[in-house]
PDB file of C-alpha atoms in Angstrom:
ATOM      1  CA  MET A  50       0.000   0.000   0.000  1.00 87.00           C
ATOM      2  CA  GLU A  51       1.383   3.384  -1.059  1.00 93.00           C
ATOM      3  CA  ILE A  52       0.589   6.955  -0.022  1.00 96.00           C
ATOM      4  CA  ILE A  53       0.740   9.530  -2.817  1.00 97.00           C
ATOM      5  CA  THR A  54       0.953  13.095  -1.494  1.00 96.00           C
ATOM      6  CA  ASN A  55      -0.434  15.951  -3.603  1.00 95.00           C
ATOM      7  CA  PRO A  56      -1.018  13.592  -6.545  1.00 97.00           C
ATOM      8  CA  THR A  57      -0.192  14.791 -10.056  1.00 97.00           C
ATOM      9  CA  GLN A  58      -2.459  14.178 -13.033  1.00 96.00           C
ATOM     10  CA  ASN A  59      -0.406  11.117 -13.988  1.00 97.00           C
ATOM     11  CA  GLU A  60      -0.689   9.747 -10.461  1.00 98.00           C
ATOM     12  CA  ILE A  61      -4.458  10.335 -10.559  1.00 98.00           C
ATOM     13  CA  LYS A  62      -4.555   8.330 -13.791  1.00 98.00           C
ATOM     14  CA  ARG A  63      -2.571   5.580 -12.100  1.00 98.00           C
ATOM     15  CA  ALA A  64      -5.051   5.515  -9.205  1.00 98.00           C
ATOM     16  CA  SER A  65      -7.974   5.366 -11.643  1.00 98.00           C
ATOM     17  CA  LYS A  66      -6.358   2.405 -13.384  1.00 98.00           C
ATOM     18  CA  ALA A  67      -5.877   0.729  -9.996  1.00 98.00           C
ATOM     19  CA  LEU A  68      -9.608   1.094  -9.345  1.00 98.00           C
ATOM     20  CA  LYS A  69     -10.452  -0.409 -12.757  1.00 98.00           C
ATOM     21  CA  ASP A  70      -8.129  -3.308 -11.951  1.00 98.00           C
ATOM     22  CA  GLY A  71     -10.078  -4.055  -8.771  1.00 98.00           C
ATOM     23  CA  HIS A  72      -7.845  -2.413  -6.169  1.00 98.00           C
ATOM     24  CA  LEU A  73      -8.862  -0.006  -3.410  1.00 98.00           C
ATOM     25  CA  VAL A  74      -8.000   3.696  -3.393  1.00 98.00           C
ATOM     26  CA  ALA A  75      -8.527   5.899  -0.337  1.00 98.00           C
ATOM     27  CA  PHE A  76      -9.071   9.527  -1.310  1.00 98.00           C
ATOM     28  CA  PRO A  77     -10.101  12.853   0.219  1.00 98.00           C
ATOM     29  CA  THR A  78     -13.478  14.508  -0.123  1.00 98.00           C
ATOM     30  CA  GLU A  79     -14.628  17.778   1.379  1.00 98.00           C
ATOM     31  CA  THR A  80     -16.246  15.836   4.250  1.00 98.00           C
ATOM     32  CA  VAL A  81     -13.961  12.924   5.251  1.00 97.00           C
ATOM     33  CA  TYR A  82     -11.611  10.493   3.475  1.00 98.00           C
ATOM     34  CA  GLY A  83     -13.334   7.668   1.603  1.00 98.00           C
ATOM     35  CA  LEU A  84     -12.210   4.118   0.838  1.00 98.00           C
ATOM     36  CA  GLY A  85     -13.005   3.664  -2.831  1.00 98.00           C
ATOM     37  CA  ALA A  86     -13.675   0.723  -5.136  1.00 98.00           C
ATOM     38  CA  ASP A  87     -15.230   0.295  -8.573  1.00 98.00           C
ATOM     39  CA  ALA A  88     -18.955   0.349  -7.767  1.00 98.00           C
ATOM     40  CA  THR A  89     -19.664  -2.267 -10.469  1.00 98.00           C
ATOM     41  CA  ASN A  90     -17.014  -4.738  -9.285  1.00 98.00           C
ATOM     42  CA  GLU A  91     -18.471  -7.050  -6.632  1.00 97.00           C
ATOM     43  CA  LYS A  92     -15.117  -8.557  -5.677  1.00 98.00           C
ATOM     44  CA  ALA A  93     -13.531  -5.124  -5.200  1.00 98.00           C
ATOM     45  CA  VAL A  94     -16.517  -3.874  -3.197  1.00 98.00           C
ATOM     46  CA  SER A  95     -16.346  -6.945  -0.974  1.00 97.00           C
ATOM     47  CA  ARG A  96     -12.814  -5.895  -0.023  1.00 97.00           C
ATOM     48  CA  ILE A  97     -14.181  -2.594   1.308  1.00 97.00           C
ATOM     49  CA  TYR A  98     -16.373  -4.552   3.713  1.00 96.00           C
ATOM     50  CA  SER A  99     -13.451  -6.761   4.677  1.00 96.00           C
ATOM     51  CA  VAL A 100     -10.971  -3.924   5.271  1.00 97.00           C
ATOM     52  CA  LYS A 101     -13.488  -1.899   7.278  1.00 95.00           C
ATOM     53  CA  GLY A 102     -15.071  -4.805   9.148  1.00 93.00           C
ATOM     54  CA  ARG A 103     -18.388  -3.404   7.920  1.00 91.00           C
ATOM     55  CA  PRO A 104     -21.621  -5.470   7.994  1.00 90.00           C
ATOM     56  CA  THR A 105     -22.306  -6.645   4.442  1.00 88.00           C
ATOM     57  CA  ASP A 106     -25.942  -5.569   4.608  1.00 89.00           C
ATOM     58  CA  HIS A 107     -24.929  -1.958   5.372  1.00 90.00           C
ATOM     59  CA  PRO A 108     -25.245   0.037   2.109  1.00 95.00           C
ATOM     60  CA  LEU A 109     -22.509   2.061   0.439  1.00 96.00           C
ATOM     61  CA  ILE A 110     -22.638   5.483  -1.208  1.00 97.00           C
ATOM     62  CA  VAL A 111     -21.752   5.730  -4.896  1.00 98.00           C
ATOM     63  CA  HIS A 112     -19.677   8.781  -5.861  1.00 98.00           C
ATOM     64  CA  ILE A 113     -20.004  10.253  -9.361  1.00 98.00           C
ATOM     65  CA  SER A 114     -18.391  13.344 -10.902  1.00 98.00           C
ATOM     66  CA  SER A 115     -21.607  15.157 -11.842  1.00 97.00           C
ATOM     67  CA  ILE A 116     -25.370  14.932 -12.059  1.00 97.00           C
ATOM     68  CA  ASN A 117     -24.941  13.653 -15.636  1.00 96.00           C
ATOM     69  CA  LEU A 118     -24.440  10.083 -14.371  1.00 96.00           C
ATOM     70  CA  LEU A 119     -27.341  10.128 -11.909  1.00 97.00           C
ATOM     71  CA  GLU A 120     -29.782   8.325 -14.191  1.00 96.00           C
ATOM     72  CA  LYS A 121     -27.277   5.481 -14.651  1.00 97.00           C
ATOM     73  CA  TRP A 122     -27.692   4.613 -10.976  1.00 98.00           C
ATOM     74  CA  ALA A 123     -31.179   5.816 -10.064  1.00 98.00           C
ATOM     75  CA  SER A 124     -34.723   5.584 -11.402  1.00 96.00           C
ATOM     76  CA  ASP A 125     -38.005   7.396 -10.673  1.00 94.00           C
ATOM     77  CA  ILE A 126     -36.095  10.511  -9.653  1.00 97.00           C
ATOM     78  CA  PRO A 127     -38.483  13.125  -8.222  1.00 97.00           C
ATOM     79  CA  ASP A 128     -38.307  16.725  -9.394  1.00 97.00           C
ATOM     80  CA  TYR A 129     -37.329  17.947  -5.931  1.00 96.00           C
ATOM     81  CA  ALA A 130     -34.305  15.618  -5.959  1.00 97.00           C
ATOM     82  CA  ILE A 131     -33.146  17.148  -9.237  1.00 97.00           C
ATOM     83  CA  LYS A 132     -33.582  20.578  -7.691  1.00 97.00           C
ATOM     84  CA  LEU A 133     -31.498  19.568  -4.670  1.00 97.00           C
ATOM     85  CA  ALA A 134     -28.785  18.094  -6.897  1.00 98.00           C
ATOM     86  CA  ASN A 135     -28.604  21.167  -9.111  1.00 98.00           C
ATOM     87  CA  GLU A 136     -28.301  23.414  -6.057  1.00 97.00           C
ATOM     88  CA  PHE A 137     -25.949  21.455  -3.767  1.00 98.00           C
ATOM     89  CA  TRP A 138     -23.816  19.275  -6.069  1.00 98.00           C
ATOM     90  CA  PRO A 139     -20.895  19.124  -6.092  1.00 98.00           C
ATOM     91  CA  GLY A 140     -21.184  19.237  -2.339  1.00 98.00           C
ATOM     92  CA  PRO A 141     -21.665  17.415   0.984  1.00 98.00           C
ATOM     93  CA  MET A 142     -25.062  15.896   0.214  1.00 98.00           C
ATOM     94  CA  THR A 143     -26.066  12.279  -0.477  1.00 98.00           C
ATOM     95  CA  LEU A 144     -29.412  11.522  -2.107  1.00 98.00           C
ATOM     96  CA  ILE A 145     -31.145   8.179  -1.514  1.00 97.00           C
ATOM     97  CA  LEU A 146     -33.118   7.235  -4.646  1.00 98.00           C
ATOM     98  CA  ARG A 147     -34.820   4.236  -6.177  1.00 97.00           C
ATOM     99  CA  LYS A 148     -32.035   2.176  -7.698  1.00 97.00           C
ATOM    100  CA  SER A 149     -31.560   1.330 -11.353  1.00 97.00           C
ATOM    101  CA  SER A 150     -30.522  -2.117 -12.577  1.00 97.00           C
ATOM    102  CA  LEU A 151     -26.885  -0.969 -12.392  1.00 97.00           C
ATOM    103  CA  ALA A 152     -27.003  -0.653  -8.595  1.00 97.00           C
ATOM    104  CA  LYS A 153     -26.596  -4.226  -7.365  1.00 97.00           C
ATOM    105  CA  ASP A 154     -27.400  -5.663  -3.944  1.00 96.00           C
ATOM    106  CA  PHE A 155     -23.707  -5.766  -2.998  1.00 96.00           C
ATOM    107  CA  ILE A 156     -23.817  -1.940  -2.985  1.00 96.00           C
ATOM    108  CA  THR A 157     -27.308  -1.322  -1.624  1.00 95.00           C
ATOM    109  CA  GLY A 158     -27.322  -3.857   1.199  1.00 93.00           C
ATOM    110  CA  GLY A 159     -30.190  -5.653  -0.531  1.00 93.00           C
ATOM    111  CA  GLN A 160     -32.425  -2.575  -0.512  1.00 94.00           C
ATOM    112  CA  ASN A 161     -34.301  -1.129  -3.489  1.00 96.00           C
ATOM    113  CA  ASN A 162     -32.554   2.215  -2.988  1.00 97.00           C
ATOM    114  CA  VAL A 163     -29.099   3.597  -3.662  1.00 97.00           C
ATOM    115  CA  GLY A 164     -27.161   6.525  -2.196  1.00 97.00           C
ATOM    116  CA  ILE A 165     -25.489   8.898  -4.671  1.00 98.00           C
ATOM    117  CA  ARG A 166     -23.121  11.810  -4.074  1.00 98.00           C
ATOM    118  CA  VAL A 167     -20.999  14.262  -6.080  1.00 98.00           C
ATOM    119  CA  PRO A 168     -18.058  15.365  -3.894  1.00 98.00           C
ATOM    120  CA  ASP A 169     -16.691  18.911  -3.950  1.00 98.00           C
ATOM    121  CA  GLN A 170     -12.955  18.283  -3.638  1.00 98.00           C
ATOM    122  CA  THR A 171     -10.285  18.657  -6.317  1.00 98.00           C
ATOM    123  CA  VAL A 172      -8.551  15.277  -5.913  1.00 98.00           C
ATOM    124  CA  ALA A 173     -11.887  13.454  -5.677  1.00 98.00           C
ATOM    125  CA  GLN A 174     -13.201  15.170  -8.793  1.00 98.00           C
ATOM    126  CA  LEU A 175     -10.044  14.457 -10.793  1.00 98.00           C
ATOM    127  CA  LEU A 176     -10.113  10.812  -9.712  1.00 98.00           C
ATOM    128  CA  LEU A 177     -13.777  10.384 -10.625  1.00 98.00           C
ATOM    129  CA  LYS A 178     -13.344  12.011 -14.035  1.00 98.00           C
ATOM    130  CA  GLU A 179     -10.278   9.929 -14.887  1.00 98.00           C
ATOM    131  CA  PHE A 180     -12.070   6.804 -13.701  1.00 98.00           C
ATOM    132  CA  GLU A 181     -15.033   7.668 -15.915  1.00 97.00           C
ATOM    133  CA  ASN A 182     -12.656   8.290 -18.838  1.00 97.00           C
ATOM    134  CA  LEU A 183     -11.568   4.665 -18.416  1.00 97.00           C
ATOM    135  CA  GLY A 184     -15.183   3.531 -18.633  1.00 97.00           C
ATOM    136  CA  GLY A 185     -15.935   3.577 -14.906  1.00 97.00           C
ATOM    137  CA  LEU A 186     -19.435   4.568 -13.832  1.00 97.00           C
ATOM    138  CA  GLY A 187     -18.976   5.322 -10.141  1.00 98.00           C
ATOM    139  CA  ILE A 188     -16.821   4.744  -7.079  1.00 98.00           C
ATOM    140  CA  CYS A 189     -18.238   3.252  -3.867  1.00 97.00           C
ATOM    141  CA  ALA A 190     -16.613   5.054  -0.969  1.00 97.00           C
ATOM    142  CA  PRO A 191     -17.621   4.768   2.673  1.00 96.00           C
ATOM    143  CA  SER A 192     -15.371   6.525   5.190  1.00 96.00           C
ATOM    144  CA  ALA A 193     -11.830   5.111   5.239  1.00 96.00           C
ATOM    145  CA  ASN A 194     -11.891   3.782   8.804  1.00 94.00           C
ATOM    146  CA  LYS A 195     -12.818   0.654  10.706  1.00 93.00           C
ATOM    147  CA  PHE A 196     -16.570   0.335  11.031  1.00 89.00           C
ATOM    148  CA  GLY A 197     -17.955   2.419  13.891  1.00 84.00           C
ATOM    149  CA  ALA A 198     -14.660   4.224  14.521  1.00 89.00           C
ATOM    150  CA  VAL A 199     -13.831   7.894  14.025  1.00 93.00           C
ATOM    151  CA  SER A 200     -13.840   8.930  10.378  1.00 94.00           C
ATOM    152  CA  PRO A 201     -10.436  10.089   9.064  1.00 96.00           C
ATOM    153  CA  THR A 202      -9.976  13.678   7.909  1.00 97.00           C
ATOM    154  CA  ASP A 203      -6.356  13.361   6.757  1.00 97.00           C
ATOM    155  CA  ALA A 204      -4.263  10.706   5.012  1.00 98.00           C
ATOM    156  CA  GLN A 205      -2.188   9.862   8.093  1.00 96.00           C
ATOM    157  CA  ALA A 206      -5.378   8.912   9.939  1.00 96.00           C
ATOM    158  CA  VAL A 207      -6.319   6.615   7.042  1.00 97.00           C
ATOM    159  CA  LEU A 208      -2.910   4.951   7.215  1.00 97.00           C
ATOM    160  CA  GLU A 209      -3.121   4.445  10.978  1.00 94.00           C
ATOM    161  CA  GLU A 210      -6.699   3.183  10.831  1.00 93.00           C
ATOM    162  CA  ILE A 211      -6.801   0.783   7.877  1.00 96.00           C
ATOM    163  CA  GLY A 212      -3.296   0.765   6.394  1.00 96.00           C
ATOM    164  CA  PRO A 213      -2.444  -2.629   7.924  1.00 95.00           C
ATOM    165  CA  SER A 214      -5.567  -4.140   6.315  1.00 96.00           C
ATOM    166  CA  MET A 215      -4.878  -2.835   2.808  1.00 97.00           C
ATOM    167  CA  ASP A 216      -2.951  -4.696   0.101  1.00 96.00           C
ATOM    168  CA  SER A 217       0.342  -3.677  -1.485  1.00 95.00           C
ATOM    169  CA  SER A 218      -1.446  -2.684  -4.710  1.00 96.00           C
ATOM    170  CA  ASP A 219      -3.921  -0.385  -2.922  1.00 98.00           C
ATOM    171  CA  LEU A 220      -3.313   3.370  -2.757  1.00 98.00           C
ATOM    172  CA  ILE A 221      -3.955   6.323  -0.474  1.00 98.00           C
ATOM    173  CA  LEU A 222      -4.220   9.709  -2.172  1.00 98.00           C
ATOM    174  CA  ASP A 223      -3.137  12.436   0.229  1.00 98.00           C
ATOM    175  CA  GLY A 224      -5.019  15.634  -0.568  1.00 97.00           C
ATOM    176  CA  GLY A 225      -4.517  17.319   2.779  1.00 97.00           C
ATOM    177  CA  PHE A 226      -7.093  17.895   5.505  1.00 97.00           C
ATOM    178  CA  CYS A 227     -10.777  17.703   4.641  1.00 98.00           C
ATOM    179  CA  LYS A 228     -12.463  21.106   4.494  1.00 97.00           C
ATOM    180  CA  ILE A 229     -15.695  20.313   6.345  1.00 97.00           C
ATOM    181  CA  GLY A 230     -14.708  17.430   8.623  1.00 97.00           C
ATOM    182  CA  ILE A 231     -17.993  15.549   9.152  1.00 96.00           C
ATOM    183  CA  GLU A 232     -19.915  13.281   6.807  1.00 95.00           C
ATOM    184  CA  SER A 233     -22.443  14.372   4.189  1.00 96.00           C
ATOM    185  CA  THR A 234     -26.095  15.127   4.799  1.00 96.00           C
ATOM    186  CA  ILE A 235     -28.163  12.112   3.689  1.00 95.00           C
ATOM    187  CA  ILE A 236     -31.638  12.777   2.255  1.00 95.00           C
ATOM    188  CA  ASP A 237     -34.242  10.118   1.468  1.00 94.00           C
ATOM    189  CA  CYS A 238     -35.772  11.098  -1.891  1.00 95.00           C
ATOM    190  CA  THR A 239     -37.988   8.041  -2.322  1.00 94.00           C
ATOM    191  CA  LYS A 240     -41.071   9.722  -0.824  1.00 92.00           C
ATOM    192  CA  PRO A 241     -43.285  12.632  -1.981  1.00 92.00           C
ATOM    193  CA  GLU A 242     -41.203  14.954   0.218  1.00 91.00           C
ATOM    194  CA  PRO A 243     -37.579  14.685   1.374  1.00 93.00           C
ATOM    195  CA  ILE A 244     -36.616  13.015   4.657  1.00 92.00           C
ATOM    196  CA  ILE A 245     -33.305  13.881   6.320  1.00 92.00           C
ATOM    197  CA  LEU A 246     -31.660  10.627   7.435  1.00 92.00           C
ATOM    198  CA  ARG A 247     -28.346  12.098   8.613  1.00 91.00           C
ATOM    199  CA  ASN A 248     -27.553  15.711   9.385  1.00 92.00           C
ATOM    200  CA  GLY A 249     -24.545  17.356   7.798  1.00 95.00           C
ATOM    201  CA  PHE A 250     -23.323  20.662   6.386  1.00 96.00           C
ATOM    202  CA  ILE A 251     -26.459  20.961   4.227  1.00 95.00           C
ATOM    203  CA  THR A 252     -29.085  21.715   6.876  1.00 93.00           C
ATOM    204  CA  GLN A 253     -32.847  21.453   7.092  1.00 91.00           C
ATOM    205  CA  GLU A 254     -32.995  25.229   6.681  1.00 92.00           C
ATOM    206  CA  HIS A 255     -31.089  25.028   3.384  1.00 94.00           C
ATOM    207  CA  ILE A 256     -33.475  22.375   2.101  1.00 94.00           C
ATOM    208  CA  THR A 257     -36.751  23.970   3.209  1.00 92.00           C
ATOM    209  CA  GLN A 258     -35.756  27.332   1.743  1.00 93.00           C
ATOM    210  CA  LEU A 259     -34.792  25.815  -1.601  1.00 95.00           C
ATOM    211  CA  LEU A 260     -37.897  23.644  -1.905  1.00 93.00           C
ATOM    212  CA  ASN A 261     -40.238  26.164  -0.266  1.00 91.00           C
ATOM    213  CA  ILE A 262     -41.361  23.657   2.346  1.00 83.00           C
ATOM    214  CA  ASN A 263     -43.030  25.341   5.318  1.00 67.00           C
ATOM    215  CA  SER A 264     -43.353  22.341   7.624  1.00 53.00           C
ATOM    216  CA  LYS A 265     -40.535  20.592   9.479  1.00 59.00           C
ATOM    217  CA  ILE A 266     -38.879  17.894   7.392  1.00 63.00           C
ATOM    218  CA  GLU A 267     -39.565  14.399   8.689  1.00 61.00           C
ATOM    219  CA  SER A 268     -36.619  12.414  10.030  1.00 62.00           C
ATOM    220  CA  LYS A 269     -38.185   8.958  10.421  1.00 65.00           C
ATOM    221  CA  SER A 270     -37.348   6.291   7.880  1.00 66.00           C
ATOM    222  CA  THR A 271     -36.787   2.543   7.741  1.00 71.00           C
ATOM    223  CA  ILE A 272     -34.064   2.893   5.113  1.00 77.00           C
ATOM    224  CA  LYS A 273     -30.641   1.652   6.184  1.00 72.00           C
ATOM    225  CA  HIS A 274     -27.931   4.207   5.571  1.00 69.00           C
ATOM    226  CA  SER A 275     -24.418   5.194   6.610  1.00 67.00           C
ATOM    227  CA  GLY A 276     -24.155   6.363  10.217  1.00 58.00           C
ATOM    228  CA  ASN A 277     -27.582   5.146  11.313  1.00 56.00           C
ATOM    229  CA  PHE A 278     -26.384   3.069  14.265  1.00 51.00           C
ATOM    230  CA  GLN A 279     -26.813   4.538  17.746  1.00 52.00           C
ATOM    231  CA  SER A 280     -23.109   4.089  18.464  1.00 47.00           C
ATOM    232  CA  HIS A 281     -20.770   5.390  15.761  1.00 54.00           C
ATOM    233  CA  TYR A 282     -17.805   7.701  15.147  1.00 69.00           C
ATOM    234  CA  SER A 283     -16.379   6.417  18.438  1.00 83.00           C
ATOM    235  CA  PRO A 284     -12.844   6.894  19.806  1.00 90.00           C
ATOM    236  CA  LYS A 285     -11.302   4.471  22.307  1.00 90.00           C
ATOM    237  CA  ALA A 286     -11.546   7.091  25.058  1.00 93.00           C
ATOM    238  CA  GLU A 287     -14.760   7.401  27.052  1.00 93.00           C
ATOM    239  CA  ILE A 288     -16.731  10.545  26.312  1.00 95.00           C
ATOM    240  CA  PHE A 289     -18.507  12.717  28.889  1.00 95.00           C
ATOM    241  CA  ILE A 290     -20.824  15.428  27.617  1.00 96.00           C
ATOM    242  CA  ASN A 291     -21.105  18.872  29.236  1.00 95.00           C
ATOM    243  CA  GLN A 292     -19.216  17.780  32.343  1.00 94.00           C
ATOM    244  CA  THR A 293     -16.204  19.546  33.844  1.00 93.00           C
ATOM    245  CA  PRO A 294     -13.097  17.535  32.956  1.00 94.00           C
ATOM    246  CA  LYS A 295     -10.816  16.106  35.592  1.00 94.00           C
ATOM    247  CA  THR A 296      -7.030  16.301  35.674  1.00 96.00           C
ATOM    248  CA  GLY A 297      -5.516  14.169  32.927  1.00 96.00           C
ATOM    249  CA  GLN A 298      -8.668  14.120  30.807  1.00 97.00           C
ATOM    250  CA  GLY A 299      -9.064  15.712  27.383  1.00 97.00           C
ATOM    251  CA  LEU A 300     -11.269  18.687  26.574  1.00 98.00           C
ATOM    252  CA  ILE A 301     -13.083  19.563  23.362  1.00 98.00           C
ATOM    253  CA  ALA A 302     -15.023  22.823  23.501  1.00 97.00           C
ATOM    254  CA  LEU A 303     -15.456  26.206  21.864  1.00 97.00           C
ATOM    255  CA  SER A 304     -12.727  28.737  22.650  1.00 96.00           C
ATOM    256  CA  SER A 305     -15.067  30.622  24.996  1.00 96.00           C
ATOM    257  CA  ILE A 306     -14.757  27.733  27.491  1.00 96.00           C
ATOM    258  CA  LYS A 307     -11.561  27.870  29.550  1.00 95.00           C
ATOM    259  CA  THR A 308      -9.251  24.908  30.118  1.00 96.00           C
ATOM    260  CA  PRO A 309      -9.018  23.810  33.786  1.00 96.00           C
ATOM    261  CA  GLU A 310      -5.542  23.216  35.172  1.00 96.00           C
ATOM    262  CA  GLY A 311      -4.192  19.740  34.440  1.00 97.00           C
ATOM    263  CA  VAL A 312      -6.623  19.146  31.557  1.00 97.00           C
ATOM    264  CA  ILE A 313      -5.376  18.448  28.014  1.00 98.00           C
ATOM    265  CA  ARG A 314      -6.968  20.819  25.512  1.00 98.00           C
ATOM    266  CA  LEU A 315      -7.608  18.900  22.294  1.00 98.00           C
ATOM    267  CA  CYS A 316      -9.025  21.739  20.226  1.00 96.00           C
ATOM    268  CA  CYS A 317     -10.216  25.304  20.634  1.00 96.00           C
ATOM    269  CA  PRO A 318     -12.585  26.167  17.754  1.00 97.00           C
ATOM    270  CA  LYS A 319     -13.964  29.690  17.529  1.00 97.00           C
ATOM    271  CA  ASN A 320     -17.238  28.744  15.809  1.00 96.00           C
ATOM    272  CA  ASN A 321     -19.297  25.760  14.688  1.00 96.00           C
ATOM    273  CA  GLU A 322     -17.562  25.474  11.301  1.00 97.00           C
ATOM    274  CA  GLU A 323     -14.172  25.200  13.000  1.00 97.00           C
ATOM    275  CA  TYR A 324     -15.694  22.779  15.508  1.00 97.00           C
ATOM    276  CA  ALA A 325     -16.819  20.434  12.721  1.00 97.00           C
ATOM    277  CA  HIS A 326     -13.453  20.722  10.971  1.00 97.00           C
ATOM    278  CA  GLN A 327     -11.491  19.827  14.125  1.00 97.00           C
ATOM    279  CA  LEU A 328     -13.792  17.331  15.896  1.00 97.00           C
ATOM    280  CA  TYR A 329     -12.617  14.016  14.431  1.00 96.00           C
ATOM    281  CA  SER A 330      -8.922  14.875  14.413  1.00 96.00           C
ATOM    282  CA  SER A 331      -9.275  15.882  18.074  1.00 97.00           C
ATOM    283  CA  LEU A 332     -10.898  12.551  18.968  1.00 96.00           C
ATOM    284  CA  ARG A 333      -8.035  10.755  17.212  1.00 95.00           C
ATOM    285  CA  LYS A 334      -5.504  12.940  19.004  1.00 96.00           C
ATOM    286  CA  ALA A 335      -6.992  11.825  22.329  1.00 96.00           C
ATOM    287  CA  ASP A 336      -6.517   8.176  21.385  1.00 93.00           C
ATOM    288  CA  ASN A 337      -2.971   8.792  20.151  1.00 94.00           C
ATOM    289  CA  LEU A 338      -2.194  10.419  23.497  1.00 96.00           C
ATOM    290  CA  GLY A 339      -3.639   7.415  25.309  1.00 95.00           C
ATOM    291  CA  LEU A 340      -6.310   9.439  27.113  1.00 96.00           C
ATOM    292  CA  LYS A 341      -8.943   7.415  28.935  1.00 95.00           C
ATOM    293  CA  ALA A 342     -11.639  10.103  28.958  1.00 96.00           C
ATOM    294  CA  ILE A 343     -12.685  13.197  27.012  1.00 96.00           C
ATOM    295  CA  SER A 344     -15.005  15.930  28.187  1.00 97.00           C
ATOM    296  CA  ILE A 345     -16.925  17.497  25.296  1.00 97.00           C
ATOM    297  CA  PHE A 346     -18.984  20.652  25.617  1.00 97.00           C
ATOM    298  CA  LEU A 347     -21.646  20.779  22.935  1.00 97.00           C
ATOM    299  CA  PRO A 348     -21.856  23.763  20.595  1.00 96.00           C
ATOM    300  CA  ASP A 349     -25.155  25.539  20.032  1.00 92.00           C
ATOM    301  CA  GLY A 350     -27.513  23.759  17.666  1.00 89.00           C
ATOM    302  CA  THR A 351     -27.584  26.371  14.926  1.00 89.00           C
ATOM    303  CA  GLY A 352     -26.417  25.582  11.385  1.00 90.00           C
ATOM    304  CA  ILE A 353     -23.921  22.736  11.336  1.00 95.00           C
ATOM    305  CA  GLY A 354     -24.067  22.670  15.149  1.00 96.00           C
ATOM    306  CA  GLU A 355     -26.967  20.197  15.035  1.00 93.00           C
ATOM    307  CA  SER A 356     -24.843  17.822  12.962  1.00 94.00           C
ATOM    308  CA  ILE A 357     -21.896  18.156  15.347  1.00 96.00           C
ATOM    309  CA  ILE A 358     -24.159  17.311  18.291  1.00 95.00           C
ATOM    310  CA  ASP A 359     -25.441  14.245  16.417  1.00 92.00           C
ATOM    311  CA  ARG A 360     -21.873  12.977  15.856  1.00 94.00           C
ATOM    312  CA  ILE A 361     -20.863  13.621  19.471  1.00 94.00           C
ATOM    313  CA  ASN A 362     -23.911  11.831  20.871  1.00 92.00           C
ATOM    314  CA  LYS A 363     -23.190   8.793  18.696  1.00 89.00           C
ATOM    315  CA  ALA A 364     -19.502   8.866  19.621  1.00 90.00           C
ATOM    316  CA  ALA A 365     -20.544   8.882  23.288  1.00 89.00           C
ATOM    317  CA  ALA A 366     -23.209   6.196  23.023  1.00 79.00           C
ATOM    318  CA  ASN A 367     -21.045   3.642  24.830  1.00 60.00           C
ATOM    319  CA  ALA A 368     -20.202   6.030  27.649  1.00 46.00           C
ATOM    320  CA  PHE A 369     -21.717   5.688  31.093  1.00 40.00           C
ATOM    321  CA  ASN A 370     -22.434   9.384  31.551  1.00 37.00           C
ATOM    322  CA  LEU A 371     -24.268  10.916  28.688  1.00 36.00           C
ATOM    323  CA  THR A 372     -25.740  13.958  29.929  1.00 35.00           C
ATOM    324  CA  GLU A 373     -27.686  16.919  30.375  1.00 30.00           C
TER     325      GLU A 373
END
């Protein structure tokens, strides 16, 4: 397994060829790093599940370079989904749609739906376009981490997390730190109106304003999707929410909250956008430091803050003190 830092066009072509040959390529997106495979190659996709330790009935998201390939993967696409795609793609939004015959059960977890996304990141876009130039139709790419663990937001985290499980012919494309830092918003578009399945950078407010929906968007669905388990995004350290940290514990909080003496400050974001960008790397830092516990003070729930709170609550789901 090889890491390619700041890949050139020729190295992107090499990575695309590796995907066509059935190998895995980890690559950056604007949200987190993904572990990619040819979405039409069942054997290659099965390696994603193996490397991640991911349940085989848990669906994957297919990444494409533009809306132009959407109809290859999806059918019965509602008008509002097209409107969402035109507005927010490329960007941190995944649409769940009725699948076409191209989307096989080994991608969808046996469901009649498929998740599609167009990432907004230079390396990801170059990789997808080169892959499509070779005849590829899409790249499956869940987060490049062990299932249930903290998603990686830089190439070093990918290497530490899944490097030992990758083969010598697999690649990691190092495109620097991810801009946003938490996973995409997932929207169920199989109903008359959209249903938000996972919060992300694209918020309910963005969606209701675009679609002129006055009522609150529903959030209940039986569709399986990435990040829908109660416990997810979890570090090894135990997480305590909104509780004063003790000496030797880590602290994640906005900069307005002071660091008590003897406490290890893991990050000091000034706003919710910085909080999202730094959250996962801070959780990984705590594990690398061997911390046993982390105190996390929640941000306010405005904008991306709601999505941050969702990730923190899932990261803390195995803790004994979830809180107020």
